[in-house]
Tab-separated table of C-alpha atoms in Angstrom:
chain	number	residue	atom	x	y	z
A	293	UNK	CA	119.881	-10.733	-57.670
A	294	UNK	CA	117.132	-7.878	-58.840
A	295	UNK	CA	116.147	-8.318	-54.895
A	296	UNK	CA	119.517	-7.476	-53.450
A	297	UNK	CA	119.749	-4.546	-55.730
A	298	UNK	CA	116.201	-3.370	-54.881
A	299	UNK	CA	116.878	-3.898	-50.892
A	300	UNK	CA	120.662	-1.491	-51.396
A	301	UNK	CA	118.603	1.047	-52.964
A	302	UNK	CA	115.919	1.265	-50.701
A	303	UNK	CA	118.956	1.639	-47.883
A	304	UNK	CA	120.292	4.187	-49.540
A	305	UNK	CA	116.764	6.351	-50.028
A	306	UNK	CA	116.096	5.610	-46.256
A	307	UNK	CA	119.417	6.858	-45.131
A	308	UNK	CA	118.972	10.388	-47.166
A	309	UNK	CA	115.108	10.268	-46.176
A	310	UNK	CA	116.385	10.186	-42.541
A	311	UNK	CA	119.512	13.093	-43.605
A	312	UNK	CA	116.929	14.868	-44.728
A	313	UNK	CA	114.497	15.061	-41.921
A	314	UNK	CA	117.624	15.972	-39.439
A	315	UNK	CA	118.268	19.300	-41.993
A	316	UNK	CA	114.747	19.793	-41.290
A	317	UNK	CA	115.128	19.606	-37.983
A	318	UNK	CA	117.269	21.475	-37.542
A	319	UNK	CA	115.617	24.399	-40.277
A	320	UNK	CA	112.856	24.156	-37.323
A	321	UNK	CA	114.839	24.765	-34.187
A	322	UNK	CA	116.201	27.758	-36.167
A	323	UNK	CA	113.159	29.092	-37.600
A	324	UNK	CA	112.031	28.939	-33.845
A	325	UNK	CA	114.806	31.436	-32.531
A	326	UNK	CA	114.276	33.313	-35.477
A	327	UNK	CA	110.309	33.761	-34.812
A	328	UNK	CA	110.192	36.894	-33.029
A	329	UNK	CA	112.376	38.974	-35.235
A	330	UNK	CA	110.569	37.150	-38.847
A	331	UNK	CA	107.333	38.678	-37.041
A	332	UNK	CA	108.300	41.966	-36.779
A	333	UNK	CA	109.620	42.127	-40.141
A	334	UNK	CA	107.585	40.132	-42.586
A	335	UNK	CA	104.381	39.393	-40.866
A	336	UNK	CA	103.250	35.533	-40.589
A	337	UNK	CA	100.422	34.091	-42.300
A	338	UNK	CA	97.674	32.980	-41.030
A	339	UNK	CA	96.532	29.826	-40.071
A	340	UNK	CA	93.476	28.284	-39.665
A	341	UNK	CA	93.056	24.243	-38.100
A	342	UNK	CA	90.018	22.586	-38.880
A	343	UNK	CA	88.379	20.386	-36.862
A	344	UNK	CA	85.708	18.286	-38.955
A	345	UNK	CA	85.367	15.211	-37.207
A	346	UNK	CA	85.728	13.654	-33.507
A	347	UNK	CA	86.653	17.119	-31.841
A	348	UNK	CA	86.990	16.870	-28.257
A	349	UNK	CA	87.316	19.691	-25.485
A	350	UNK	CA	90.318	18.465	-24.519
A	351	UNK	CA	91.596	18.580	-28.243
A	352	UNK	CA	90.509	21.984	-27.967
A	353	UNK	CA	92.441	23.017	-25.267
A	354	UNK	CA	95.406	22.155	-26.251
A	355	UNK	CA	95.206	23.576	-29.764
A	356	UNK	CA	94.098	26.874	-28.497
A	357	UNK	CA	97.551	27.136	-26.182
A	358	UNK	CA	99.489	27.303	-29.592
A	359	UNK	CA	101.361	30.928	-29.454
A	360	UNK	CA	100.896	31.974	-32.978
A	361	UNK	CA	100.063	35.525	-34.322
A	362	UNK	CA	97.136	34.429	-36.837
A	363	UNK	CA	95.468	31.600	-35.406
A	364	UNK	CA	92.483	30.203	-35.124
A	365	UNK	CA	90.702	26.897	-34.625
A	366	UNK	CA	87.507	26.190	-36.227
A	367	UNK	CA	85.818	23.113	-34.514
A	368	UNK	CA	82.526	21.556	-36.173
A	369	UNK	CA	80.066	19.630	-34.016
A	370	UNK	CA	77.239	18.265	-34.354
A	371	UNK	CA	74.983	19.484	-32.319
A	372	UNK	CA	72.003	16.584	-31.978
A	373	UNK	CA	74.749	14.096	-31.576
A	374	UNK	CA	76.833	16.034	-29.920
A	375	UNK	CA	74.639	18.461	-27.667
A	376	UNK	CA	76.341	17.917	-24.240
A	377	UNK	CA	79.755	18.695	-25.987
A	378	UNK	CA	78.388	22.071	-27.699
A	379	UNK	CA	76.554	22.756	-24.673
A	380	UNK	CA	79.932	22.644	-22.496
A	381	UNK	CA	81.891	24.594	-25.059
A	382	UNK	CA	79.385	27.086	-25.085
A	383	UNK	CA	79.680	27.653	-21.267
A	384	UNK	CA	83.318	27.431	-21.603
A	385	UNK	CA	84.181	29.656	-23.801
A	386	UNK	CA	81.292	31.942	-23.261
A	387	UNK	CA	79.962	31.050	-27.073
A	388	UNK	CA	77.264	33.077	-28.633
A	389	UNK	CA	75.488	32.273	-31.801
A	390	UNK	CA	76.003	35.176	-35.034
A	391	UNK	CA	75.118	35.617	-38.061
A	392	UNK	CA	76.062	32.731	-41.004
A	393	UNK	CA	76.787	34.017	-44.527
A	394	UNK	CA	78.494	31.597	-46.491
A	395	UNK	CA	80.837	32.979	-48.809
A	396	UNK	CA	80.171	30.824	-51.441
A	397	UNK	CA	83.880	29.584	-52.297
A	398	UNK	CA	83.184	25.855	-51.068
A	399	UNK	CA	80.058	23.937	-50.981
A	400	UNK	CA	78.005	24.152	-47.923
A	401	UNK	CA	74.877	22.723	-46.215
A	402	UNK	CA	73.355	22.014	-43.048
A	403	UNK	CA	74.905	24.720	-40.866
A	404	UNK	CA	72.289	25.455	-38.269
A	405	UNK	CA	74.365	27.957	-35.767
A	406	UNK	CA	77.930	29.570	-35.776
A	407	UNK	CA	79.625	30.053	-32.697
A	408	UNK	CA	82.155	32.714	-31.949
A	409	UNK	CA	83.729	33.540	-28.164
A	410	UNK	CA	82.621	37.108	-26.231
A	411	UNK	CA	85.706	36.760	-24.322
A	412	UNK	CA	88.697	38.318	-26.196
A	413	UNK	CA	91.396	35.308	-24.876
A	414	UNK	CA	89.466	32.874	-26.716
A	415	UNK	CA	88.569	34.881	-29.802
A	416	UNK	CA	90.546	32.391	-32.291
A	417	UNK	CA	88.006	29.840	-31.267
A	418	UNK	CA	85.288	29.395	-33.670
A	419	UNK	CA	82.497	26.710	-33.655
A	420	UNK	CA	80.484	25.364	-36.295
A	421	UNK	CA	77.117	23.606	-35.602
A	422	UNK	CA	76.695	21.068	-38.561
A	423	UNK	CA	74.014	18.515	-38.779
A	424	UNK	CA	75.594	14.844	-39.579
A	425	UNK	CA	77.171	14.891	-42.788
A	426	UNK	CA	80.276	13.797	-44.179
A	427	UNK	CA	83.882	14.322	-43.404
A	428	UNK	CA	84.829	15.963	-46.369
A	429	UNK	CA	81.189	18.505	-46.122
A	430	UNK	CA	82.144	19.497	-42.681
A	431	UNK	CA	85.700	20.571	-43.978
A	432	UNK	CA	84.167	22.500	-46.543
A	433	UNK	CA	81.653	24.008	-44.206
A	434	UNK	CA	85.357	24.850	-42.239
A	435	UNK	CA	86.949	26.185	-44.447
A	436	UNK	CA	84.171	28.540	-45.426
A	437	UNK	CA	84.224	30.149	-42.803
A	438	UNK	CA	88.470	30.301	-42.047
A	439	UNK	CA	89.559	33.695	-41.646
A	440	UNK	CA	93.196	32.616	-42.796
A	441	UNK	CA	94.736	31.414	-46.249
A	442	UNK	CA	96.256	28.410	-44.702
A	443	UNK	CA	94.228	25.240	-43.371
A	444	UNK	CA	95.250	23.139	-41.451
A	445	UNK	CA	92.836	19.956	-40.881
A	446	UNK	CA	93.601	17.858	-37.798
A	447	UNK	CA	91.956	14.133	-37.014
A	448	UNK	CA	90.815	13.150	-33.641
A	449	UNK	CA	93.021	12.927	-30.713
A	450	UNK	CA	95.931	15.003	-32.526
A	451	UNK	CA	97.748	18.164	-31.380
A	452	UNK	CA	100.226	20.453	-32.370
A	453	UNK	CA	103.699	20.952	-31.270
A	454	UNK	CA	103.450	24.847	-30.887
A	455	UNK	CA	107.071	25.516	-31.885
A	456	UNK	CA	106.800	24.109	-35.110
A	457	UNK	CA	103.641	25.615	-36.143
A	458	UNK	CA	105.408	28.796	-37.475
A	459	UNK	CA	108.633	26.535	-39.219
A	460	UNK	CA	105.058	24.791	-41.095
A	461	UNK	CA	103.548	27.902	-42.081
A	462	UNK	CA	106.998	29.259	-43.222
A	463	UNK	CA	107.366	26.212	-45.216
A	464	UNK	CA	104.085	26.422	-47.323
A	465	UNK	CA	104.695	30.335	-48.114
A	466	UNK	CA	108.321	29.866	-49.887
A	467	UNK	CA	106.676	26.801	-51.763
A	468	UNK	CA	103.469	27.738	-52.184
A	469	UNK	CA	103.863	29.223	-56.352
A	470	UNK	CA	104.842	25.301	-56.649
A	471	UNK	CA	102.162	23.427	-54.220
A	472	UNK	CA	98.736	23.235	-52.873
A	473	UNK	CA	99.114	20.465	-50.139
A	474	UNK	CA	102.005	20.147	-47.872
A	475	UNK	CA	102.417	16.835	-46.167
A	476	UNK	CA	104.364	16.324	-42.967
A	477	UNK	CA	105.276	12.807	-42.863
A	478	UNK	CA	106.313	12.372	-39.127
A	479	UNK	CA	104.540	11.735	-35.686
A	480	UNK	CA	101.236	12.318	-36.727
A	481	UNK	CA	100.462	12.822	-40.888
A	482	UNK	CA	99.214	16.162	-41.267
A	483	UNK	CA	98.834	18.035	-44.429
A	484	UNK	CA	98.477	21.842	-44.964
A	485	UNK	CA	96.457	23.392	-47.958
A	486	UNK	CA	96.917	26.568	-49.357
A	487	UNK	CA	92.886	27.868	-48.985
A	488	UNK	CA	92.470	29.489	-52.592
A	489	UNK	CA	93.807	26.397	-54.306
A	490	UNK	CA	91.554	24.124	-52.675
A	491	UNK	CA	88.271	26.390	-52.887
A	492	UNK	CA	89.592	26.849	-56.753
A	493	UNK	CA	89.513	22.914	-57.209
A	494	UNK	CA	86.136	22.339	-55.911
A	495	UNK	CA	86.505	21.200	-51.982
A	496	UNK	CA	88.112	18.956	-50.149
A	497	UNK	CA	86.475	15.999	-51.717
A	498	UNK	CA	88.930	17.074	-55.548
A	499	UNK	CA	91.875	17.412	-52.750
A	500	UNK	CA	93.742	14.901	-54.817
A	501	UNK	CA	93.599	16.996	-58.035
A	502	UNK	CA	95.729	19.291	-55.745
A	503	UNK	CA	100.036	19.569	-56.516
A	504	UNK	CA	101.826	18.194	-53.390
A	505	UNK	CA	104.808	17.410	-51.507
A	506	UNK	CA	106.056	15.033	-48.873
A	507	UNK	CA	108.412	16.295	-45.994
A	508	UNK	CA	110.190	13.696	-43.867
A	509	UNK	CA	109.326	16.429	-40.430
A	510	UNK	CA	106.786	16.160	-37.499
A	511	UNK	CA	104.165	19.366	-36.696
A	512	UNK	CA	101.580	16.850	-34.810
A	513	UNK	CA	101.492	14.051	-32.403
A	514	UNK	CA	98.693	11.876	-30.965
A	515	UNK	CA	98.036	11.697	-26.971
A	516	UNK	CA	96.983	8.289	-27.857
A	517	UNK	CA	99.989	6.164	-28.212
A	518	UNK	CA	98.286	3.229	-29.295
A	519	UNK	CA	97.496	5.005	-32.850
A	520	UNK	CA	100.917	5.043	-33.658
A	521	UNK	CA	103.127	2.607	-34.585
A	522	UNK	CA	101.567	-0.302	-36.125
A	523	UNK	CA	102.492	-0.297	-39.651
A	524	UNK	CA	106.107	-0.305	-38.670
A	525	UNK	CA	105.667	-3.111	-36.422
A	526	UNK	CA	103.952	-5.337	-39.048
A	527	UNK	CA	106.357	-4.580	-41.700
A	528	UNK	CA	109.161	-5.244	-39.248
A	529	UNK	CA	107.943	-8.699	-38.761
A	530	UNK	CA	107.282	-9.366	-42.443
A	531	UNK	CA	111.329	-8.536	-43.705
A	532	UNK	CA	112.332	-10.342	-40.521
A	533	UNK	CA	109.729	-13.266	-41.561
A	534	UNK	CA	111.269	-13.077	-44.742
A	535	UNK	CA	115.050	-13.020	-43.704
A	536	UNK	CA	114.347	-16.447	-41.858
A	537	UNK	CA	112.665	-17.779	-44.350
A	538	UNK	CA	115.464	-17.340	-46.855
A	539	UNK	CA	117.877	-19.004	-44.407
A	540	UNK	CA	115.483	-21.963	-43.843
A	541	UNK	CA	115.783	-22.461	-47.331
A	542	UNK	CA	119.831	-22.357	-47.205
A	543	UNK	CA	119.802	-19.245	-48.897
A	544	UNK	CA	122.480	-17.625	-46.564
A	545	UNK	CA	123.653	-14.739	-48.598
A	546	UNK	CA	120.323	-13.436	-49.510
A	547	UNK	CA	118.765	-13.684	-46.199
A	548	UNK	CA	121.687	-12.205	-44.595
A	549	UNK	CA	121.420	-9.060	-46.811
A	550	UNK	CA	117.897	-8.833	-45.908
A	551	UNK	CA	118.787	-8.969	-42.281
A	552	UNK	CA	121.284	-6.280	-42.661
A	553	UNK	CA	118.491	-4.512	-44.517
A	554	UNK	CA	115.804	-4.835	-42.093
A	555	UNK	CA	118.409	-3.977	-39.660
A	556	UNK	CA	119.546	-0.650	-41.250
A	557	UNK	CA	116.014	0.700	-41.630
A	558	UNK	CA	115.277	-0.838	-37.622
A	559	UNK	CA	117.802	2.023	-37.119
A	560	UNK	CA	116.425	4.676	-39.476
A	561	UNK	CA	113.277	4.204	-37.860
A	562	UNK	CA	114.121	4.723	-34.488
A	563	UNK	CA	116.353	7.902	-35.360
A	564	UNK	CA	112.966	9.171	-37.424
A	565	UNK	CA	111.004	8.701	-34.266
A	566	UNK	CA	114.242	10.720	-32.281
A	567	UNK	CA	113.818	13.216	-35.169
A	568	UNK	CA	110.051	13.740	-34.809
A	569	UNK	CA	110.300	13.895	-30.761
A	570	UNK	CA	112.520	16.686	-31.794
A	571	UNK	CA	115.247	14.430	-30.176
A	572	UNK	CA	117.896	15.564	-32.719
């Protein structure tokens, strides 16, 4: 019986999970018509995206079309792996190399050239040359150099949905006395750092140290489908494996709650997905 009353409960916290990413939502779609007049009042924060790992021009592109005051993208590269990459971003973007003074609030090494853009349409594009190191050293090596207070650190093949970058940014400021790390839960899994708390506990690689908070919304996607999706399915099969299984045994009444169960959450899921699409 303990499983019956586990399976009701975990109903119940998917059905307010998915409540509570349609409030959300919604909070973004007004937040959006509200932009223009929050900017002229208040003044957004800034926001800086980090690209440490797998950055690709295309990636670039489309994060640089994101219409938001204080922007910028900060993409590291590797130059001796990745010379015909620099080499087009340079041309690109018109890239020249300046001066590199680490500021000495995160660990660096191995930064042989900084990029920044003469032309003044692509002036929130920065580019860091970083010999091979890890992950975690080329956010540091980033963040560094981020003008803004808010990072942003994106994987490969991931952008943005530019109308919900200023509902995200919004977010982190009214809960920011209360959190380092805000997680986005939805479409892509993207998490936002507040840029003083994370220099404060040592890097990216004590990010875990770091007080967070988990919001069933969507800021990013991946234009690669086939990234997405495959923990659901496999838990999917496993509750319906386990539904049969219970009726094989003549167990009707428990495997027809765990049917139900699956079923309930089949439909959570696919109203999550709605939610995320911004399909409200």
């Amino acid at each position: 019986m303990w499983l019956m009353g586990v399976l009701v409960l975990l109903s119940v916290g998917a059905t307010v999970w998915l409540r509570w990413a349609v409030l959300l939502s919604e909070a973004q779609r007004l937040q959006q018509m509200m932009m223009g007049v929050q900017c002229d009042v208040t003044g957004p924060e800034g926001l800086s995206v980090i690209l440490a790992e797998g950055c690709s021009e295309e990636q670039i592109e489309q994060l640089l079309m994101v219409e938001y005051p204080r922007y910028e993208v900060v993409a590291v590269v590797d130059g001796g792996a990745q010379g015909e990459l620099l080499r087009r971003l340079r041309s690109r973007y018109q890239l020249i190399a300046v001066a590199y003074r680490p500021t000495g609030d995160f660990p660096t090494c191995g930064v042989p050239a900084l990029y920044r853009s003469r032309r003044r349409c692509f002036r929130r594009l920065v580019v860091l040359d970083v010999a091979r190191a890890e992950r975690v050293v080329r956010m540091d090596v980033a963040a560094d150099v981020a003008a803004y207070d808010y990072l942003l650190p994106l994987g490969a093949e991931v952008c943005l949905w530019k109308e919900r970058v200023g509902w995200l940014v919004e977010e982190m400021r009214c809960r920011e006395a209360h959190v380092a790390r805000l997680t986005c839960a939805l479409g892509a899994s993207v998490s936002l750092y507040v840029r003083w708390r994370v220099s404060e506990a040592g890097g990216f690689a004590h990010r875990r140290r770091l007080s967070w908070r988990v919001l069933p919304a969507a800021v990013a996607k991946s234009y690669n489908p086939r990234l997405q999706g495959y923990a659901g399915r496999m838990f999917g099969v496993l509750v319906a494996g386990m539904a049969v299984g219970l009726m094989l045994l003549g167990r009707w009444y428990e495997g027809g709650v765990v049917g139900v169960t699956a079923g309930i959450w089949w439909l959570v899921g696919i109203r999550l997905r709605q939610v995320g699409c911004g399909e409200v």
